[in-house]
Coordinates of C-alpha atoms and ligand atoms in Angstrom, one line a residue:
X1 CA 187.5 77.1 98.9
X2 CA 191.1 76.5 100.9
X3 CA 193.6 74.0 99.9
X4 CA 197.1 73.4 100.4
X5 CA 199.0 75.6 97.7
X6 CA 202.8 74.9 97.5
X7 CA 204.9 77.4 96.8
X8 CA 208.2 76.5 94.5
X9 CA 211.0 78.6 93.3
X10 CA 212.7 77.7 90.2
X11 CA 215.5 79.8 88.9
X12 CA 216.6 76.7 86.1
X13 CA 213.9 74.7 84.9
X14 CA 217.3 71.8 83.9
X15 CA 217.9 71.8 87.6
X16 CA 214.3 71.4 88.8
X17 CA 213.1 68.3 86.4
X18 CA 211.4 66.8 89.3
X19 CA 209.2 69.9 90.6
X20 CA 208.6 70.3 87.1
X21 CA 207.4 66.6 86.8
X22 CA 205.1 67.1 89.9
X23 CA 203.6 70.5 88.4
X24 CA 202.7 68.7 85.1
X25 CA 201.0 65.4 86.9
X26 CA 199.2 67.6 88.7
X27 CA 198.0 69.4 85.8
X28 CA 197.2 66.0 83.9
X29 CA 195.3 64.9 87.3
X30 CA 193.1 68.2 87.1
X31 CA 194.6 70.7 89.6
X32 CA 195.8 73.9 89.3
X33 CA 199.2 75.3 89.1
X34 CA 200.3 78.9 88.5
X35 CA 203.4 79.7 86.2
X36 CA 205.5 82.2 85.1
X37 CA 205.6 83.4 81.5
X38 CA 206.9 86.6 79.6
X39 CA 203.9 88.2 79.6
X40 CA 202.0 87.7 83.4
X41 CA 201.9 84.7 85.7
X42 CA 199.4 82.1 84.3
X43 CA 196.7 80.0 85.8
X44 CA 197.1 77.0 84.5
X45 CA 194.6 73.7 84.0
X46 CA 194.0 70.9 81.7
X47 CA 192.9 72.6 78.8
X48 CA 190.8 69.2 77.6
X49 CA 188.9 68.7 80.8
X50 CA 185.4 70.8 81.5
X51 CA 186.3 70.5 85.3
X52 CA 189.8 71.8 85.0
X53 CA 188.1 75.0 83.3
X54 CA 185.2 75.3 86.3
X55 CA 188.1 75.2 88.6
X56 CA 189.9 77.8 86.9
X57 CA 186.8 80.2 87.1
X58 CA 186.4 78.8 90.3
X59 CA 189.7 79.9 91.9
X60 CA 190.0 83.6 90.0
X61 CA 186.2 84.4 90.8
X62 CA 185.8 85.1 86.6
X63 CA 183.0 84.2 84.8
X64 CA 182.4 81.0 83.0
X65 CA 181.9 82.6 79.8
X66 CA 185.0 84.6 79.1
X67 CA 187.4 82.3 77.9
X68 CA 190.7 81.0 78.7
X69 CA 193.7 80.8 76.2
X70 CA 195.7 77.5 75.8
X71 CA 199.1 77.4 75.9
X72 CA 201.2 74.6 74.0
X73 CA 205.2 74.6 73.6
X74 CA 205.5 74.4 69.8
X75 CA 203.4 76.1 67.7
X76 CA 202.8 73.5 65.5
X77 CA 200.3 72.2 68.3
X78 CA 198.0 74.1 67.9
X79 CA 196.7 72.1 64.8
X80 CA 195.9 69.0 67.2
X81 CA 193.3 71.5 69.4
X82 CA 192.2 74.0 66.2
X83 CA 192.0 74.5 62.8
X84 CA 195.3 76.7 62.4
X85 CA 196.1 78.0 58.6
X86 CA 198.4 79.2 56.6
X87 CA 198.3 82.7 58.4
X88 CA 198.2 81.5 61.5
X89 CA 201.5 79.6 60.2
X90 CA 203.2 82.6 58.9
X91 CA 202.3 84.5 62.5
X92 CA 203.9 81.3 64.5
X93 CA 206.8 81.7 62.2
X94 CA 207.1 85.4 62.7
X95 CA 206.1 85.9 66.2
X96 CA 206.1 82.4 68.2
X97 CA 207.4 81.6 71.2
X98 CA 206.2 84.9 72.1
X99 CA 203.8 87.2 73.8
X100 CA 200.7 86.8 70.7
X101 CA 197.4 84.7 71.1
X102 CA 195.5 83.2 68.0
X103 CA 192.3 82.6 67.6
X104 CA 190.9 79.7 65.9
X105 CA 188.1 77.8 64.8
X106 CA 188.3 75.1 67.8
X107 CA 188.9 71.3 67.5
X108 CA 186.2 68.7 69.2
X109 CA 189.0 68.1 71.5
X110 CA 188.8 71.3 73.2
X111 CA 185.6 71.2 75.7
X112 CA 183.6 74.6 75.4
X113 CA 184.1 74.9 79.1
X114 CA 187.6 76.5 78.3
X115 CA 186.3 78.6 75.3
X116 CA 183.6 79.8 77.5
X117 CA 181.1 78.3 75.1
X118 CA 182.4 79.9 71.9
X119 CA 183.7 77.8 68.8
X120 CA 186.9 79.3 68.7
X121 CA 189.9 78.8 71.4
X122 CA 192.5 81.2 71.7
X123 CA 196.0 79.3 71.3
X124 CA 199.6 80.5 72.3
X125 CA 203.0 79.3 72.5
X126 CA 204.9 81.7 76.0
X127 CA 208.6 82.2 75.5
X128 CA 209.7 81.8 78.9
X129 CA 211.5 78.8 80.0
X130 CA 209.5 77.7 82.8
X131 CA 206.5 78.0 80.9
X132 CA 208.1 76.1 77.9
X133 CA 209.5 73.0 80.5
X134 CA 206.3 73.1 82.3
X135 CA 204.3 72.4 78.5
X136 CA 207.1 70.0 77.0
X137 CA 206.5 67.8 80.2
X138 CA 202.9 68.4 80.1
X139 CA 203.0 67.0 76.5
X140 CA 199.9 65.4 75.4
X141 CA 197.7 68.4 76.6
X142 CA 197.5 71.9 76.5
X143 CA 197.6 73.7 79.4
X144 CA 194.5 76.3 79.8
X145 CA 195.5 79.9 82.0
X146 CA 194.2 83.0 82.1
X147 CA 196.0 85.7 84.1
X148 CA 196.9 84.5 87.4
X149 CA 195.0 87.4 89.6
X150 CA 191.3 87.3 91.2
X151 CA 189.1 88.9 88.7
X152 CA 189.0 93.1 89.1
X153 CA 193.1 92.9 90.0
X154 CA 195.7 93.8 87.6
X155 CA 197.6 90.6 86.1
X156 CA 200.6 89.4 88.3
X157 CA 204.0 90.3 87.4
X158 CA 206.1 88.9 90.5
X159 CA 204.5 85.6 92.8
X160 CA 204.2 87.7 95.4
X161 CA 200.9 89.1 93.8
X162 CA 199.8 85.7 92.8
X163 CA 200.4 84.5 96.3
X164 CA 198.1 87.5 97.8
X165 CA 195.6 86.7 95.2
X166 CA 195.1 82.9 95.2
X167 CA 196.9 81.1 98.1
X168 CA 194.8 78.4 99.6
X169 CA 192.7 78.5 96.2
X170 CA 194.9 76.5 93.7
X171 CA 197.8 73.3 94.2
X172 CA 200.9 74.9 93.4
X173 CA 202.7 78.0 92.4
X174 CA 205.4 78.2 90.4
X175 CA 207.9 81.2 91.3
X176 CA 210.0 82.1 88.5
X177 CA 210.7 85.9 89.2
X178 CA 209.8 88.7 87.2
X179 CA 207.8 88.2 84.4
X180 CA 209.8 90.2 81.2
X181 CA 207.3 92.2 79.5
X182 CA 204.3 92.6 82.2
X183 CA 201.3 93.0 79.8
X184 CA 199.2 90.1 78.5
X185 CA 200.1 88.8 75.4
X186 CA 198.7 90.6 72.0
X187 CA 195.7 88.9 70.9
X188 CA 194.3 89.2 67.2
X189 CA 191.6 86.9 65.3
X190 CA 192.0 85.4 61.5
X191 CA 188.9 87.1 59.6
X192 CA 188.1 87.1 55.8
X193 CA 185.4 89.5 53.8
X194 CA 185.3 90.2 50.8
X195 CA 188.7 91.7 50.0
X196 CA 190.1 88.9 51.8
X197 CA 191.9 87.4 54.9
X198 CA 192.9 90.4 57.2
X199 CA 193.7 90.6 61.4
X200 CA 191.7 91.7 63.9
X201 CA 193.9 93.2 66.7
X202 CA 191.3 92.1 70.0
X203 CA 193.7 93.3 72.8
X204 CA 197.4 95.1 72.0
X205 CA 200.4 93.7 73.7
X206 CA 203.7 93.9 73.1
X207 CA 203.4 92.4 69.2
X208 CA 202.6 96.0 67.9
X209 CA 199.8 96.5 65.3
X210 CA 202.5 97.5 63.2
X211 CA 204.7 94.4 63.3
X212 CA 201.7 92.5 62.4
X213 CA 201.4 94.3 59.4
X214 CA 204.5 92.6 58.5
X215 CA 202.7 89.4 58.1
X216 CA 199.6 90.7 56.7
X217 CA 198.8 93.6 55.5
X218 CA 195.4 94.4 56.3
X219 CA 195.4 94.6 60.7
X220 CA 191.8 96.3 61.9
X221 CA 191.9 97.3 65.8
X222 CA 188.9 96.5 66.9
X223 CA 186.7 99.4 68.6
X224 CA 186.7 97.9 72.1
X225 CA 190.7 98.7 72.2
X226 CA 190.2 102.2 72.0
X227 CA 187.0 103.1 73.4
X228 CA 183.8 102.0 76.0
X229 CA 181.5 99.7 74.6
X230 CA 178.4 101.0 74.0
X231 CA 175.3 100.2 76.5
X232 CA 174.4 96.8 75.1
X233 CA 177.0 96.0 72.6
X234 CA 178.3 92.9 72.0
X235 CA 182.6 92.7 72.1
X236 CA 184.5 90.9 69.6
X237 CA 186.2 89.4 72.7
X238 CA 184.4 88.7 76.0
X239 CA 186.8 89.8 78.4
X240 CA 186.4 93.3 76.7
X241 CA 183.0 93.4 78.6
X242 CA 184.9 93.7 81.5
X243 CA 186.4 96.6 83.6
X244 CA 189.4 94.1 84.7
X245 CA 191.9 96.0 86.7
X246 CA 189.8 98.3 89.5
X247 CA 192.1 100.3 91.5
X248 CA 190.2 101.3 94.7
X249 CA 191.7 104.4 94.4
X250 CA 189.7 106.5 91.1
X251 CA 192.6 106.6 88.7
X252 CA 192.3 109.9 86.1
X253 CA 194.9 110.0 83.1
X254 CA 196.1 113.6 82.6
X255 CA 196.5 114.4 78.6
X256 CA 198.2 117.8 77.9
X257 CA 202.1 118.9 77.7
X258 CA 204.8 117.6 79.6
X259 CA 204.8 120.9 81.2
X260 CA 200.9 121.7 82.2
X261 CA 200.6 118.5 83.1
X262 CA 203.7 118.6 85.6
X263 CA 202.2 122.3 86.9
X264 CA 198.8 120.3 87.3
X265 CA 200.6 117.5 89.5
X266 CA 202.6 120.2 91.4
X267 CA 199.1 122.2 92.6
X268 CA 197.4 119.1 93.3
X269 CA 200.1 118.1 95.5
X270 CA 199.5 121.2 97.3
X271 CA 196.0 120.9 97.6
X272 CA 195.7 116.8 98.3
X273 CA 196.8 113.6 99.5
X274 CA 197.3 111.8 95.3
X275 CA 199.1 108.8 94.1
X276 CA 201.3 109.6 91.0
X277 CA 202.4 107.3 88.8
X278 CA 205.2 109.2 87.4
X279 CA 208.2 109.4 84.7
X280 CA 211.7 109.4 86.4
X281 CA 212.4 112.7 85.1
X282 CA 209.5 114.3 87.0
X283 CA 211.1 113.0 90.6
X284 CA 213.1 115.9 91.2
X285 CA 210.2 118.6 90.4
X286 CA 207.6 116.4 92.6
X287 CA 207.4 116.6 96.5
X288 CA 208.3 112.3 97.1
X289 CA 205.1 111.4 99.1
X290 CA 203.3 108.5 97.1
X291 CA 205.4 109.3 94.0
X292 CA 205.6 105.9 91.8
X293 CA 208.4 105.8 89.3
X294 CA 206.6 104.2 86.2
X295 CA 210.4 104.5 84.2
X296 CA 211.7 106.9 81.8
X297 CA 209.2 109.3 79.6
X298 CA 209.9 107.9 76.1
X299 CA 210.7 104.3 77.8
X300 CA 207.3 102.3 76.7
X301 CA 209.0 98.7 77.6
X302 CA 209.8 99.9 81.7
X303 CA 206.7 101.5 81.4
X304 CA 204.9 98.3 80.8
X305 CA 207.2 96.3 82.8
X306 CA 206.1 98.1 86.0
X307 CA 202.6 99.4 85.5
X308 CA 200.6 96.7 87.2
X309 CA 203.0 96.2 90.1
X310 CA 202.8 100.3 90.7
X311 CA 199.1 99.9 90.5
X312 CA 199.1 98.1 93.1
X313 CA 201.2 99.7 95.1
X314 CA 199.7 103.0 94.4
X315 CA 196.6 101.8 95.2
X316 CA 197.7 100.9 98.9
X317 CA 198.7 104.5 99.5
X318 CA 195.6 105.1 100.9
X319 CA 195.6 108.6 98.6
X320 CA 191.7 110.3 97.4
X321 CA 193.2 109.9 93.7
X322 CA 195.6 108.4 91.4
X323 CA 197.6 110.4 88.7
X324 CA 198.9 108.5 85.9
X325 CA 200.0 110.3 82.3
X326 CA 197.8 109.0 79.2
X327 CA 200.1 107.1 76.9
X328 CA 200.6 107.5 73.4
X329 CA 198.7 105.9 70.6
X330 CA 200.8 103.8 68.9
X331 CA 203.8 101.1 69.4
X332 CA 203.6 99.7 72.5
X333 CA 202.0 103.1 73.9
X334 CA 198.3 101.4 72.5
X335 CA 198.8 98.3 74.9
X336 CA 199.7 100.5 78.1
X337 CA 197.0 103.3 76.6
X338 CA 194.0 100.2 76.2
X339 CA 195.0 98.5 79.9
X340 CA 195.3 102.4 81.5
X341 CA 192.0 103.7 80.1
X342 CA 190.1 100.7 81.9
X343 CA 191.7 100.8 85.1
X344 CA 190.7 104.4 84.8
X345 CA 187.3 103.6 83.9
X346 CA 187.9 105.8 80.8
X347 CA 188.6 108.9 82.9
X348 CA 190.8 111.1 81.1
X349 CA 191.4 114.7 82.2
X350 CA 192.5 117.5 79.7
X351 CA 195.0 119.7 81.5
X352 CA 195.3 122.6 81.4
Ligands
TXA401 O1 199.7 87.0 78.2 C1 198.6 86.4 78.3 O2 197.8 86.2 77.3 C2 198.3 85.7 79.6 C3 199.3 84.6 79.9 C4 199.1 83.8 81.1 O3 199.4 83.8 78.8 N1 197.0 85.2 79.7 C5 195.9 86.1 79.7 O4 194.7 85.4 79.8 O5 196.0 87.3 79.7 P1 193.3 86.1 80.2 O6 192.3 85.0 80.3 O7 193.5 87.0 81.4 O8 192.9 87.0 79.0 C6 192.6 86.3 77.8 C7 191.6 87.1 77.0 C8 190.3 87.3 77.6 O9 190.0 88.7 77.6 C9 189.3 86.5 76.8 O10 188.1 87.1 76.7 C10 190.1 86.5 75.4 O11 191.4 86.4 75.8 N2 189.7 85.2 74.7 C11 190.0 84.0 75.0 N3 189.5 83.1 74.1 C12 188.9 83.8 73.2 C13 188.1 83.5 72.0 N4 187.9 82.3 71.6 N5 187.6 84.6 71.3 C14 187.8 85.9 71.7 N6 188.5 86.2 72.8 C15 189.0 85.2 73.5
MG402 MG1 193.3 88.5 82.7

């Protein structure tokens, strides 16, 4: 698969209407087009058209059956592709635009190519204002993107990944700079039992478990957050079945003190050729070959911001092993903690 893939840079989506215009008839024709939103880059498709979806696995080298979300520029879209509620309209009103995804019980509309044969689709509204242009001028469909990287990379923060990952395998890419956040959105499902409606927290993101709580009470995490899935075990989600971001380099996250695990980094820089993916305030007590500055210790939102661009990096270092410190359980520590632990293949070293 090679095609043409144009590369355009937009700064201010008011002064590029017509690239804009192009991106969206290409869309509505069936291509694909990459764009930037607060979260990671996107790569986008018709979300109402089966061959827009095989196209999408197509170019990312994903499996058909692990669905893709739809993006829309109002919230109150969603209704035309699925059966949204009134809790789904009290998250949109509390959280939309912004970095959360929905699911919900799927229209007709949506084919089950894009929810990977499943009856729900995952719907969200990207506060960006590429993105936002991009699905105003799209209007009458929702665009369909997963993360814009080949399957087994970390999601693309900057173009420059997204160019290395799928030039020559999709129409056009959209370059809009950094994306803001640089973790995929917060996902949750509406559920009910017995007690009630509650939310089941799929993948954290940058919409903490706790700010959810603000809109309803009851917020379960599911177990695939935290830990492996168990040989044969079904996920709640499908992309939790896969390992997603797979440095080449092993990547082990040290757990222990500030200070052993700074004495553990010093002696294995003695002993070793390691990447480190450390805090800022560790640069000065660290010799600086293939030291990566992941931001300050007790800064979660740098931390986010630059993990995936420093795993790439780090991973080009051509060290035996990366470092990287395990993150804290709750805030936005669970999203870095849930993306870290699978990039480390759940490898998690107590130091001392
Ligand atoms: O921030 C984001 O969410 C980015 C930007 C581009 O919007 N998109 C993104 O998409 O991360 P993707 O495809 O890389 O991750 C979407 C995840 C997958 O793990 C998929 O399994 C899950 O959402 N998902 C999609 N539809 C679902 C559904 N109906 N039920 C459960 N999980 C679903
Ligand atoms: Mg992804």
């Amino acid at each position: 698969m090679t095609m043409q893939t144009k590369v355009i840079k937009i700064t201010d989506p008011a002064e590029s209407a017509t690239d804009l215009k192009e991106a969206a008839r290409i869309l509505r024709e069936g291509g694909l087009v990459v764009f930037p939103t607060e979260t990671v880059y996107g790569l986008g498709g018709n979300g109402l058209s089966q061959s827009s979806a095989e196209k999408i696995y197509a170019a990312k080298g994903r499996p058909s059956n692990n669905p893709l979300i739809i993006h829309v520029h109002d919230p109150a879209e969603a209704d035309k592709y699925a059966h949204a509620g009134d809790l789904y309209d009290r998250l949109a009103a509390a959280f939309m635009p912004g970095p959360l995804t929905v699911i919900l019980p799927k229209r007709e509309c949506i084919p089950y190519a894009t929810t990977g044969g499943l009856d729900t689709v995952a719907v969200r509204c990207p506060d960006h204002p590429i993105a936002q242009a991009l699905l105003k001028e799209c209007g009458d469909f929702p665009v369909a993107a997963p993360s814009a990287n080949l399957s087994g990379k970390p999601s693309p923060t900057v173009a420059e990944h997204v160019i290395t990952d799928l030039s020559g395998r999709v129409d056009m890419i959209i370059d809009g700079g950094e994306s803001d956040i640089g973790l995929e959105s917060t996902i949750v499902s509406i559920d009910h039992d017995h007690e009630g409606e509650y939310l089941t927290l799929l993948r954290p993101g940058a919409i903490t478990a706790d700010a959810l709580t603000c809109v309803c009470e009851r917020v379960v995490i599911a177990s695939a957050v935290l830990e492996q899935l168990k040989e044969g075990e079904r996920p709640l989600s499908p992309g939790m079945m896969y390992k997603h971001y797979a440095p080449s380099t092993p990547l082990v996250l040290l757990d222990g003190t500030p200070e052993d695990v700074l004495a553990f980094l010093q002696k294995e820089q003695a002993d070793r050729s390691c990447a480190i993916l450390c805090y800022f305030e560790e640069m000065p007590h660290l010799k600086h070959e293939n030291l990566f500055p992941v931001g300050g210790k007790d800064d979660l939102a740098t931390q986010a911001h630059t993990l995936f661009s420093l795993l790439r990096e780090a991973d080009k270092a051509g060290a035996s092993i990366m470092y990287a410190h395990l993150p804290p359980l709750d805030g936005l520590g669970l999203a870095l903690y849930n993306r870290m632990i699978r990039a480390a293949a759940h490898t998690i070293l107590q130091v001392p």
